[in-house]
Structures are given as structure tokens and as C-alpha cells.
Short mmCIF file of C-alpha atoms in Angstrom, two decimals:
data_model
loop_
_atom_site.label_atom_id
_atom_site.label_comp_id
_atom_site.label_asym_id
_atom_site.label_seq_id
_atom_site.Cartn_x
_atom_site.Cartn_y
_atom_site.Cartn_z
CA MET A 56 116.05 33.61 0.21
CA THR A 57 113.17 33.49 2.66
CA THR A 58 114.94 31.01 4.90
CA GLU A 59 118.02 33.15 5.08
CA THR A 60 116.05 36.29 5.98
CA ALA A 61 114.18 34.49 8.74
CA SER A 62 117.32 32.95 10.21
CA SER A 63 119.05 36.30 10.24
CA PHE A 64 116.42 37.68 12.68
CA ALA A 65 116.18 34.60 15.04
CA PHE A 66 117.53 34.76 18.64
CA PRO A 67 119.68 31.92 19.82
CA THR A 68 117.90 29.43 22.14
CA SER A 69 120.55 29.84 24.80
CA ILE A 70 119.52 33.51 25.27
CA VAL A 71 115.69 33.28 24.96
CA LEU A 72 115.07 30.53 27.53
CA PRO A 73 116.85 32.25 30.46
CA LEU A 74 114.99 35.50 29.74
CA VAL A 75 111.59 33.77 29.85
CA ILE A 76 112.36 32.00 33.14
CA THR A 77 113.68 35.19 34.73
CA GLY A 78 110.54 37.17 33.71
CA PHE A 79 108.23 34.50 35.06
CA LEU A 80 110.01 34.38 38.42
CA GLY A 81 109.86 38.16 38.67
CA LEU A 82 106.15 38.27 38.06
CA PHE A 83 105.57 35.50 40.62
CA ALA A 84 107.66 37.29 43.24
CA THR A 85 105.77 40.53 42.66
CA PHE A 86 102.46 38.71 43.06
CA LEU A 87 103.58 37.17 46.36
CA VAL A 88 104.67 40.55 47.76
CA VAL A 89 101.41 42.25 46.83
CA TYR A 90 99.32 39.37 48.18
CA TRP A 91 101.19 39.27 51.51
CA GLN A 92 100.85 43.03 51.99
CA GLN A 93 97.10 42.84 51.38
CA LYS A 94 96.76 39.87 53.71
CA LYS A 95 98.80 41.60 56.41
CA SER A 96 96.77 44.82 56.18
CA ALA A 97 93.47 42.88 56.32
CA VAL A 98 94.27 41.07 59.58
CA PRO A 99 94.33 44.19 61.80
CA ALA A 100 91.17 45.45 60.12
CA LEU A 101 89.35 42.29 61.23
CA SER A 102 90.85 42.25 64.69
CA VAL A 103 89.94 45.86 65.56
CA THR A 104 86.30 45.69 64.45
CA PRO A 105 84.37 44.48 67.57
CA GLU A 106 80.79 43.28 67.64
CA PRO A 107 78.53 46.34 68.15
CA THR A 108 77.35 46.73 71.75
CA THR A 109 73.68 46.87 72.68
CA THR A 110 73.98 50.62 73.12
CA GLN A 111 75.56 51.03 69.71
CA LYS A 112 72.86 48.91 68.11
CA THR A 113 70.20 51.05 69.78
CA ILE A 114 71.85 54.23 68.53
CA VAL A 115 72.12 52.86 64.99
CA ALA A 116 68.53 51.68 65.04
CA SER A 117 67.28 54.99 66.38
CA ARG A 118 68.74 56.92 63.46
CA LYS A 119 65.77 55.88 61.38
CA PRO A 120 62.99 58.29 62.38
CA ALA A 121 59.45 57.12 63.03
CA SER A 122 56.90 57.98 60.38
CA ASN A 123 54.98 60.40 62.59
CA PRO A 124 55.26 62.12 66.01
CA LYS A 125 52.70 59.81 67.62
CA GLN A 126 54.73 56.74 66.65
CA ARG A 127 57.92 58.42 67.90
CA SER A 128 56.25 59.11 71.23
CA LEU A 129 55.04 55.52 71.54
CA ALA A 130 58.47 54.16 70.59
CA ALA A 131 60.14 56.37 73.18
CA GLU A 132 57.68 55.25 75.87
CA LYS A 133 58.31 51.58 75.10
CA ALA A 134 62.08 52.12 75.04
CA HIS A 135 61.88 53.79 78.48
CA PRO A 136 58.97 52.06 80.24
CA HIS A 137 59.95 53.36 83.69
CA GLN A 138 60.08 57.07 82.84
CA HIS A 139 57.98 59.26 85.12
CA HIS A 140 54.53 60.22 83.86
CA HIS A 141 53.53 63.79 84.68
CA LEU A 142 50.26 62.66 86.30
CA ASP A 143 51.99 60.06 88.50
CA LEU A 144 51.51 61.34 92.06
CA ASN A 145 52.73 58.54 94.31
CA THR A 146 53.35 54.81 94.67
CA LEU A 147 52.20 52.85 97.72
CA LYS A 148 54.74 50.12 98.33
CA GLY A 149 55.08 47.24 100.77
CA HIS A 150 53.05 44.57 98.99
CA GLY A 151 54.63 41.16 98.51
CA ASP A 152 52.59 39.92 95.56
CA SER A 153 49.96 40.82 92.98
CA ILE A 154 47.22 43.16 94.24
CA THR A 155 43.68 41.87 93.75
CA GLY A 156 41.51 44.61 95.22
CA ILE A 157 41.50 48.26 96.36
CA ALA A 158 38.84 50.46 97.96
CA PHE A 159 38.60 54.01 99.35
CA THR A 160 36.65 55.05 102.41
CA SER A 161 33.72 57.38 101.75
CA ASN A 162 35.91 60.43 102.48
CA GLY A 163 38.91 59.03 100.60
CA ARG A 164 41.26 59.43 103.57
CA ALA A 165 42.00 55.69 103.75
CA LEU A 166 42.70 53.14 101.03
CA ALA A 167 42.44 49.39 101.64
CA THR A 168 44.27 46.83 99.49
CA ALA A 169 43.98 43.06 99.12
CA CYS A 170 47.14 41.24 98.10
CA GLN A 171 48.02 37.68 97.17
CA ASP A 172 50.64 37.67 99.94
CA ARG A 173 47.59 37.00 102.19
CA VAL A 174 47.70 40.45 103.77
CA VAL A 175 45.12 43.25 103.76
CA ARG A 176 46.60 46.73 104.21
CA VAL A 177 44.84 49.97 105.07
CA PHE A 178 46.83 53.07 104.09
CA LYS A 179 46.18 56.42 105.78
CA LEU A 180 46.21 59.21 103.17
CA ASP A 181 46.52 62.42 105.18
CA ASP A 182 48.85 63.59 102.39
CA ALA A 183 48.50 61.60 99.18
CA SER A 184 51.89 62.84 97.94
CA SER A 185 53.86 61.74 101.03
CA LYS A 186 56.52 59.13 100.25
CA SER A 187 56.25 57.52 103.70
CA GLN A 188 52.68 56.29 103.93
CA LYS A 189 51.66 54.47 107.11
CA PHE A 190 49.40 51.45 106.89
CA LEU A 191 47.59 48.98 109.12
CA ARG A 192 48.49 45.37 108.38
CA ILE A 193 45.84 42.64 108.69
CA ASN A 194 47.14 39.09 108.26
CA LEU A 195 44.50 36.66 107.08
CA PRO A 196 44.05 33.38 108.99
CA SER A 197 46.29 30.48 108.03
CA GLY A 198 45.04 27.72 105.79
CA GLY A 199 45.71 29.05 102.31
CA VAL A 200 43.10 31.81 102.43
CA GLN A 201 43.71 34.49 99.78
CA PRO A 202 42.04 37.90 99.77
CA THR A 203 40.49 38.68 96.38
CA ALA A 204 38.61 41.96 96.99
CA VAL A 205 37.94 44.57 99.68
CA VAL A 206 35.23 47.14 100.37
CA PHE A 207 34.47 49.37 103.36
CA GLY A 208 31.26 48.88 105.31
CA GLU A 209 29.64 51.47 107.54
CA GLY A 210 32.48 53.90 108.13
CA ALA A 211 36.21 53.39 108.05
CA SER A 212 36.10 50.99 111.00
CA GLN A 213 34.39 48.20 109.02
CA LEU A 214 36.22 46.40 106.24
CA VAL A 215 34.70 43.51 104.30
CA VAL A 216 37.12 41.12 102.59
CA ALA A 217 36.33 38.57 99.88
CA THR A 218 38.45 35.44 100.23
CA GLN A 219 39.24 32.30 98.30
CA ASP A 220 40.54 28.93 99.43
CA LEU A 221 40.27 25.31 98.32
CA SER A 222 36.70 25.03 99.61
CA GLY A 223 35.44 28.09 97.69
CA ALA A 224 34.76 31.80 98.16
CA GLY A 225 34.04 33.50 101.45
CA LEU A 226 33.28 36.87 103.01
CA CYS A 227 34.36 38.26 106.36
CA MET A 228 34.06 41.62 108.06
CA TYR A 229 36.86 43.12 110.15
CA ALA A 230 35.99 45.82 112.68
CA SER A 231 37.72 47.61 115.53
CA ALA A 232 38.44 45.36 118.46
CA GLY A 233 36.72 46.07 121.75
CA GLY A 234 36.62 44.75 125.28
CA LYS A 235 39.66 43.07 126.81
CA VAL A 236 41.68 43.06 123.57
CA ALA A 237 41.32 46.82 123.16
CA ALA A 238 42.13 47.41 126.82
CA VAL A 239 45.34 45.37 126.64
CA ALA A 240 46.44 47.14 123.46
CA LYS A 241 45.76 50.51 125.07
CA GLU A 242 47.91 49.59 128.08
CA GLN A 243 50.73 48.67 125.72
CA GLY A 244 50.38 51.96 123.87
CA LYS A 245 49.29 50.22 120.65
CA LEU A 246 46.28 50.40 118.40
CA PRO A 247 44.18 47.22 118.67
CA LEU A 248 44.11 45.14 115.50
CA PRO A 249 40.68 44.68 113.92
CA GLU A 250 38.78 41.50 114.72
CA ILE A 251 36.55 39.36 112.53
CA LYS A 252 32.96 40.28 113.41
CA TRP A 253 31.20 37.95 111.00
CA GLU A 254 32.18 35.39 108.39
CA GLN A 255 30.41 33.56 105.58
CA LYS A 256 31.92 30.56 103.79
CA ASN A 257 31.18 28.99 100.40
CA VAL A 258 29.00 31.96 99.48
CA HIS A 259 28.98 31.01 95.79
CA SER A 260 29.52 27.27 96.10
CA LYS A 261 32.86 26.43 94.47
CA ASN A 262 32.89 29.58 92.33
CA SER A 263 35.18 32.51 93.13
CA ILE A 264 34.11 36.12 93.61
CA VAL A 265 35.09 38.29 90.62
CA THR A 266 33.87 41.63 92.06
CA LEU A 267 32.75 42.90 95.45
CA VAL A 268 31.12 46.35 95.63
CA GLY A 269 29.25 48.40 98.19
CA ALA A 270 26.86 51.36 98.35
CA THR A 271 24.72 53.11 100.93
CA ALA A 272 21.22 51.67 100.77
CA SER A 273 18.58 53.96 99.29
CA GLN A 274 16.42 53.29 102.38
CA GLY A 275 17.50 52.67 105.92
CA GLY A 276 20.98 54.15 105.61
CA GLY A 277 22.89 50.87 105.93
CA VAL A 278 25.58 49.70 103.53
CA LEU A 279 24.58 47.22 100.86
CA LEU A 280 27.16 44.82 99.37
CA ALA A 281 27.04 42.84 96.12
CA SER A 282 29.27 39.85 95.50
CA CYS A 283 29.43 38.69 91.88
CA SER A 284 30.56 35.12 91.25
CA GLU A 285 32.32 33.80 88.18
CA GLY A 286 29.23 31.66 87.66
CA THR A 287 25.85 33.28 87.02
CA ASP A 288 24.72 34.29 90.53
CA ILE A 289 25.04 37.66 92.32
CA LYS A 290 24.23 38.00 96.01
CA LEU A 291 23.34 41.04 98.12
CA TRP A 292 24.53 41.34 101.72
CA ALA A 293 24.00 43.63 104.70
CA ALA A 294 27.47 44.92 105.56
CA ASP A 295 26.90 45.25 109.29
CA SER A 296 25.48 41.76 109.88
CA GLY A 297 26.74 39.65 106.98
CA LYS A 298 23.19 38.51 106.25
CA CYS A 299 22.32 37.58 102.66
CA ILE A 300 19.36 39.78 101.72
CA GLY A 301 18.89 39.03 98.02
CA MET A 302 20.11 37.08 95.02
CA VAL A 303 19.78 37.24 91.23
CA ASP A 304 20.83 34.97 88.39
CA THR A 305 22.09 36.57 85.18
CA ASN A 306 21.42 33.40 83.15
CA GLN A 307 24.27 34.40 80.86
CA LEU A 308 26.66 31.44 81.20
CA LYS A 309 29.41 33.37 82.98
CA ASN A 310 29.56 36.68 84.84
CA THR A 311 32.27 39.26 84.16
CA MET A 312 31.44 41.82 86.88
CA ALA A 313 28.65 43.63 88.68
CA ALA A 314 28.16 47.15 90.04
CA LEU A 315 25.81 48.91 92.44
CA SER A 316 24.56 52.43 91.76
CA PRO A 317 25.94 54.96 94.29
CA ASN A 318 22.44 55.42 95.76
CA GLY A 319 22.11 51.66 96.30
CA ARG A 320 18.99 51.42 94.17
CA PHE A 321 20.20 49.55 91.09
CA LEU A 322 22.36 46.51 90.39
CA ALA A 323 23.87 46.03 86.92
CA ALA A 324 25.87 43.10 85.55
CA ALA A 325 28.14 42.49 82.58
CA ALA A 326 28.30 38.86 81.57
CA PHE A 327 28.94 36.58 78.61
CA THR A 328 26.59 38.33 76.19
CA ALA A 329 26.41 41.81 74.67
CA ASP A 330 23.45 42.87 76.82
CA VAL A 331 23.56 44.40 80.30
CA LYS A 332 20.82 43.50 82.78
CA ILE A 333 19.70 45.94 85.48
CA TRP A 334 17.78 45.08 88.65
CA GLU A 335 16.08 47.37 91.17
CA VAL A 336 16.55 46.76 94.89
CA VAL A 337 13.04 47.15 96.33
CA TYR A 338 12.59 47.94 100.04
CA GLY A 339 9.65 47.29 102.32
CA LYS A 340 8.10 49.58 104.91
CA ASP A 341 10.59 48.37 107.49
CA ASN A 342 13.48 49.62 105.28
CA GLN A 343 14.55 46.04 104.68
CA VAL A 344 15.22 44.66 101.20
CA LYS A 345 11.98 43.10 100.02
CA GLU A 346 13.00 41.87 96.57
CA VAL A 347 15.39 42.41 93.68
CA VAL A 348 13.51 42.84 90.40
CA LYS A 349 14.83 43.02 86.85
CA VAL A 350 13.67 46.35 85.40
CA MET A 351 15.88 47.24 82.43
CA GLN A 352 18.25 45.87 79.83
CA LEU A 353 20.88 47.72 77.82
CA LYS A 354 20.96 46.54 74.21
CA GLY A 355 23.15 47.87 71.42
CA HIS A 356 26.64 46.40 71.72
CA LYS A 357 27.59 43.80 69.13
CA SER A 358 29.89 41.80 71.39
CA ALA A 359 30.37 41.01 75.08
CA VAL A 360 30.50 43.92 77.52
CA THR A 361 33.85 43.87 79.32
CA TRP A 362 33.10 46.45 82.04
CA LEU A 363 30.56 49.02 83.17
CA CYS A 364 30.26 51.78 85.75
CA PHE A 365 27.43 53.94 87.08
CA THR A 366 27.67 57.70 87.00
CA TRP A 367 27.84 59.24 90.46
CA ASP A 368 24.32 60.64 90.23
CA SER A 369 23.05 57.06 89.64
CA GLU A 370 21.21 58.20 86.50
CA GLY A 371 23.61 56.86 83.88
CA ILE A 372 25.78 53.88 82.98
CA ILE A 373 28.92 53.73 80.83
CA THR A 374 29.74 50.43 79.13
CA ALA A 375 32.76 49.14 77.21
CA SER A 376 32.59 46.21 74.85
CA LYS A 377 34.75 43.84 72.83
CA ASP A 378 33.15 45.41 69.76
CA GLY A 379 35.58 48.31 70.26
CA SER A 380 33.05 50.86 71.46
CA ILE A 381 32.00 52.76 74.58
CA ARG A 382 28.33 53.59 75.13
CA VAL A 383 26.82 56.17 77.49
CA TRP A 384 23.31 55.35 78.69
CA ASN A 385 20.56 57.27 80.44
CA ILE A 386 18.72 54.95 82.84
CA ASN A 387 16.63 57.71 84.42
CA VAL A 388 13.55 56.55 82.53
CA ARG A 389 10.01 55.44 83.39
CA TYR A 390 10.83 51.75 83.27
CA HIS A 391 7.64 50.96 85.21
CA MET A 392 5.86 52.12 82.05
CA ASP A 393 8.14 50.00 79.85
CA GLU A 394 10.25 52.97 78.77
CA ASP A 395 13.65 51.69 77.63
CA PRO A 396 17.01 53.19 78.65
CA LYS A 397 18.42 55.59 76.08
CA CYS A 398 21.86 55.29 74.49
CA LEU A 399 23.08 58.89 74.47
CA LYS A 400 26.48 58.48 72.83
CA VAL A 401 28.74 55.92 71.20
CA PHE A 402 32.53 56.35 71.11
CA SER A 403 35.18 54.23 69.44
CA ILE A 404 37.81 52.96 71.85
CA PRO A 405 41.00 54.88 70.89
CA LEU A 406 43.35 51.92 71.25
CA GLN A 407 44.68 49.27 68.89
CA ASP A 408 46.14 45.87 69.62
CA GLY A 409 49.37 44.50 68.12
CA LYS A 410 47.53 43.52 64.93
CA GLY A 411 46.12 47.00 64.36
CA SER A 412 42.58 46.02 65.35
CA ALA A 413 40.51 47.99 67.85
CA ALA A 414 41.33 46.97 71.41
CA HIS A 415 38.85 46.71 74.27
CA TYR A 416 38.98 48.20 77.75
CA ASP A 417 39.40 45.85 80.71
CA ARG A 418 38.11 48.31 83.35
CA LEU A 419 36.30 51.63 83.61
CA ALA A 420 35.83 54.20 86.37
CA VAL A 421 34.25 57.64 86.06
CA SER A 422 35.35 60.56 88.24
CA PRO A 423 32.99 61.89 90.97
CA ASN A 424 32.13 64.92 88.82
CA ASN A 425 31.25 62.57 85.91
CA GLN A 426 33.66 64.45 83.60
CA ILE A 427 36.66 62.09 83.31
CA LEU A 428 36.50 58.42 82.37
CA ALA A 429 39.53 56.35 83.37
CA ALA A 430 40.03 53.11 81.44
CA THR A 431 42.64 50.36 81.27
CA HIS A 432 43.86 47.83 78.75
CA GLY A 433 46.65 45.55 79.96
CA SER A 434 49.28 47.89 81.41
CA THR A 435 47.92 50.96 79.60
CA LEU A 436 45.93 53.62 81.45
CA GLN A 437 43.89 56.26 79.64
CA TRP A 438 41.86 59.28 80.70
CA LEU A 439 38.98 60.28 78.41
CA ARG A 440 36.59 63.19 78.42
CA ALA A 441 33.34 61.48 79.36
CA GLU A 442 31.28 63.94 77.34
CA THR A 443 33.03 63.41 74.00
CA GLY A 444 35.35 60.40 74.27
CA GLU A 445 38.36 62.64 73.62
CA VAL A 446 41.66 61.24 74.94
CA LEU A 447 42.94 63.58 77.66
CA ASP A 448 46.10 61.62 78.49
CA THR A 449 47.68 58.18 78.24
CA ALA A 450 50.19 56.24 80.33
CA GLU A 451 51.39 53.39 78.11
CA ASN A 452 53.22 51.56 80.92
CA ALA A 453 51.32 52.67 83.99
CA HIS A 454 52.29 49.41 85.70
CA ASP A 455 54.86 46.70 85.01
CA GLY A 456 52.22 44.26 83.87
CA GLU A 457 48.44 44.04 83.89
CA ILE A 458 46.42 46.62 85.81
CA THR A 459 44.11 44.71 88.15
CA CYS A 460 42.17 47.49 89.92
CA LEU A 461 40.93 51.00 89.20
CA THR A 462 39.00 53.42 91.44
CA TRP A 463 38.57 57.15 92.16
CA SER A 464 38.69 58.81 95.57
CA PRO A 465 35.13 59.93 96.42
CA GLN A 466 36.43 63.21 97.86
CA PRO A 467 39.46 65.40 96.98
CA LEU A 468 42.60 64.47 98.92
CA PRO A 469 45.39 66.72 100.27
CA THR A 470 48.56 66.72 98.16
CA GLU A 471 51.68 68.89 98.03
CA HIS A 472 49.93 71.00 95.36
CA GLY A 473 46.60 71.31 97.16
CA LYS A 474 43.52 69.11 97.16
CA ALA A 475 42.83 66.91 94.13
CA THR A 476 40.49 64.08 93.16
CA ILE A 477 42.85 61.12 92.94
CA LEU A 478 42.70 58.00 90.78
CA ALA A 479 44.15 54.82 92.28
CA THR A 480 45.35 51.85 90.24
CA ALA A 481 46.90 48.53 91.24
CA GLY A 482 48.61 45.77 89.32
CA VAL A 483 50.45 42.48 89.24
CA ASP A 484 53.67 44.45 89.87
CA LYS A 485 52.91 44.66 93.64
CA LYS A 486 52.26 48.41 93.43
CA VAL A 487 49.39 50.78 94.06
CA LYS A 488 49.73 54.06 92.16
CA LEU A 489 48.01 57.37 92.80
CA TRP A 490 47.41 59.71 89.86
CA TYR A 491 46.49 63.36 89.48
CA PRO A 492 43.50 64.02 87.21
CA PRO A 493 44.32 65.42 83.75
CA SER A 494 43.39 68.95 82.78
CA LEU A 495 40.04 69.36 81.07
#
């Protein structure tokens, strides 16, 4: 009974097998069609999706906002390093290599530059904002001599140049040509080129000169020069004669720089240690330098002093250190009675390096009114309020590379917006830049 019921519902083999094969082929064909359509539609999608361009990548990356406005400003400055800074007054061009020294005349109307292209240039600044600045070109003698620093002597007609060659460091003074040379130039309708009036060679043995500064002597009215070697010695010179009139030894392994007070009375040096030594230039009855005596020492920094500058009244010194601080000192004390200089203020340097640690300043220069302190770190230029350490302005990329020189014009200079006390900077980018002072 069961067998009969089951057989009555069974399909014949001849019908079932063709149906199974047909169904399988149909499913396989459907799969192939769907797969081919997907493959075909995917090919154009790959072919029309190009690699993002640099501009597109920048746009995509910039969609993520910085965490705060200060970071956004810094990011924008780094993304556009050549954008014009509002204090940027002018750029003095024409240099063929890195600039190693700059100096203003006492009235600021001329600016001398020393360049590694072996040329000294003297720019005339009748209008500091003029884009076509004229300059006098002085080619140094052949033989691999490189100018490393410049400073004016007595008036704009005397220019002292520090040099370096294979034999060591030297000094020479250029002055206006006279006699037959001047007469011939006058006949030709030309200005006579300056001539070398005196020259000193191997002034610091094999060591190079790291700084060369000048100041009007406190007695006698002549110009006093100080050449600071990379060793431990500093020498004083009479600008008009080239005679060495004094020498000191810092005894601090290696000098960083030296400065003369504007009145020519004091010499201060920053060297390998955290202390700054100060000497007094003592004159005799004949107004000649009698001796150079150590009279003070600035103690308080915890690491090496990287730079210092005197205030323009010669009564104070500002120091910057690798410990991340700036100190303002009063040196108008009774040092003859063993009274020590007084540290008036201590400021933290408002810069950080790539690791987030406090950075140090490479150079300092205070404005003639003692109110604005200009400072550099690498290619960054900052203006601080000297009284409080407040940041007045910052130029993150003041130069395309390291800033090598920094100095203020002693007197206000004419510009298209009236007279202004100008800051001059120079760098490895072959440029000298002139800057307006920030608002106080």
C-alpha cells in the first residue's frame, strides 16, 4: 500500500533531469550578467578618479580648523612665508651672497653692509622707503679676503671693515681718496672710490672676529672700536689710526660677542658662561686710553648668555640667555665702592622651539628711546616692549633663512609717511630689510 502511494506521486526521471539542468544554467547565466555589469560600471569609476593635486590636498587639509586663533595665524604665516608684513618698509637688494655685517652712520643717513660676495656696499638713505636705493660699491682686494663686519669711524667718510682669509682676521679702514686719485675722478665727473688708509692683519692670531663695534670715546672725542674674537680676547682700537689701545681676556673658553656702551666708557662681553663681565675704559690726562679694568659682573642667568645690548643712555644692559629669559640690569652703580649691578626685571622669552621648549634669542637691539627691544631667533623677528616684555609684533619669516644682523638707526629717517626710527635686519637670503617700529 505504501509503495503504491509513493510511486503514484513520483516524477519520471526523463522529466526531472532536464528541469534541473535548465535551472542551473539559468542561474549561472544570471550571475554572469550581473557580474559583468558590475565590473563594467566599476572600470569608469576607477579611471575618472585622478590623484588629488597639491592644491586639492591643501584645501582638504585646511578644512580642519586649528585649535585656537594663534595657531591659525602661525599656520597661515608658514603656509605663506612671503606675505607682506605690515611693518616691512623696504628691501635693499643687490647683494650676491649672505650678509655678515651692517652699520648705520651716526645720523642714520647711510647704511654699510658686508657681504660674502667680497663686496662692501654703502647705501644712501635719503628716503628709506624708496625702491631705487643708490649705493657705493667697494670691492675687497683679491686673495680670498671676506668681509665679516663693518662699522663707521669718525664720520661717514671713514669705514672700518673686519676681514677673514686663510691667514686669520684683519681690520682695514677705508676713507675718501685724496690727491691725484681724487683729481682724476673729478675730471671724469665721478666720485673717487675710498682708499685703504690703514690695515692690520692677524689681529686675533688665527681666530676670526665675531663682532666689531664702535662708539665715541668718553674723553677726547675720537671713535673707539672693539673687535671680539671667537677665542677669549677682545681688543680696542683707535678708529682714525688703527692703533691697538687696549686688550682684555674674558677667560671664558669662547667668546660669543662684545658691545661698547654708547658713551664709550664700558665694554661688556657675553661668552661661554652664564655671567657677563664688564670693563671700564680708563683715560689719562692726555685723553688717551690708559687701561681697561674689570669693574662689574652680571650674575643671575642659569645658562650661557647669547646676546646683550647697552641702553642708549649707557646706564643699563639687557641680556638674553639660553635659560629662556631676558634680564634688564642697572649698571649705574657705585662699583668703585663694590656696589653690584642691580637686576631690575626678568622676562620669559615668548618663543618656543619645535619641541615646545622655551627658545632663546640670537640677537638683541634696543631702540634709541629705550622703549622697544628687537630680538631674533632663526628667521623670526620680534618687537617687545622693553619696560614689560610684552610682545608688540612678530614677523615669523622676516627673512628666508637665518637673520645675521640687527641694528636701529640712531636718528629718525625720512620715509613716505614721514620720519621714523628704522630697524635694519640682514640675513643669509642676500637681503637687507628696513622695518617701521611697532605702535606702543
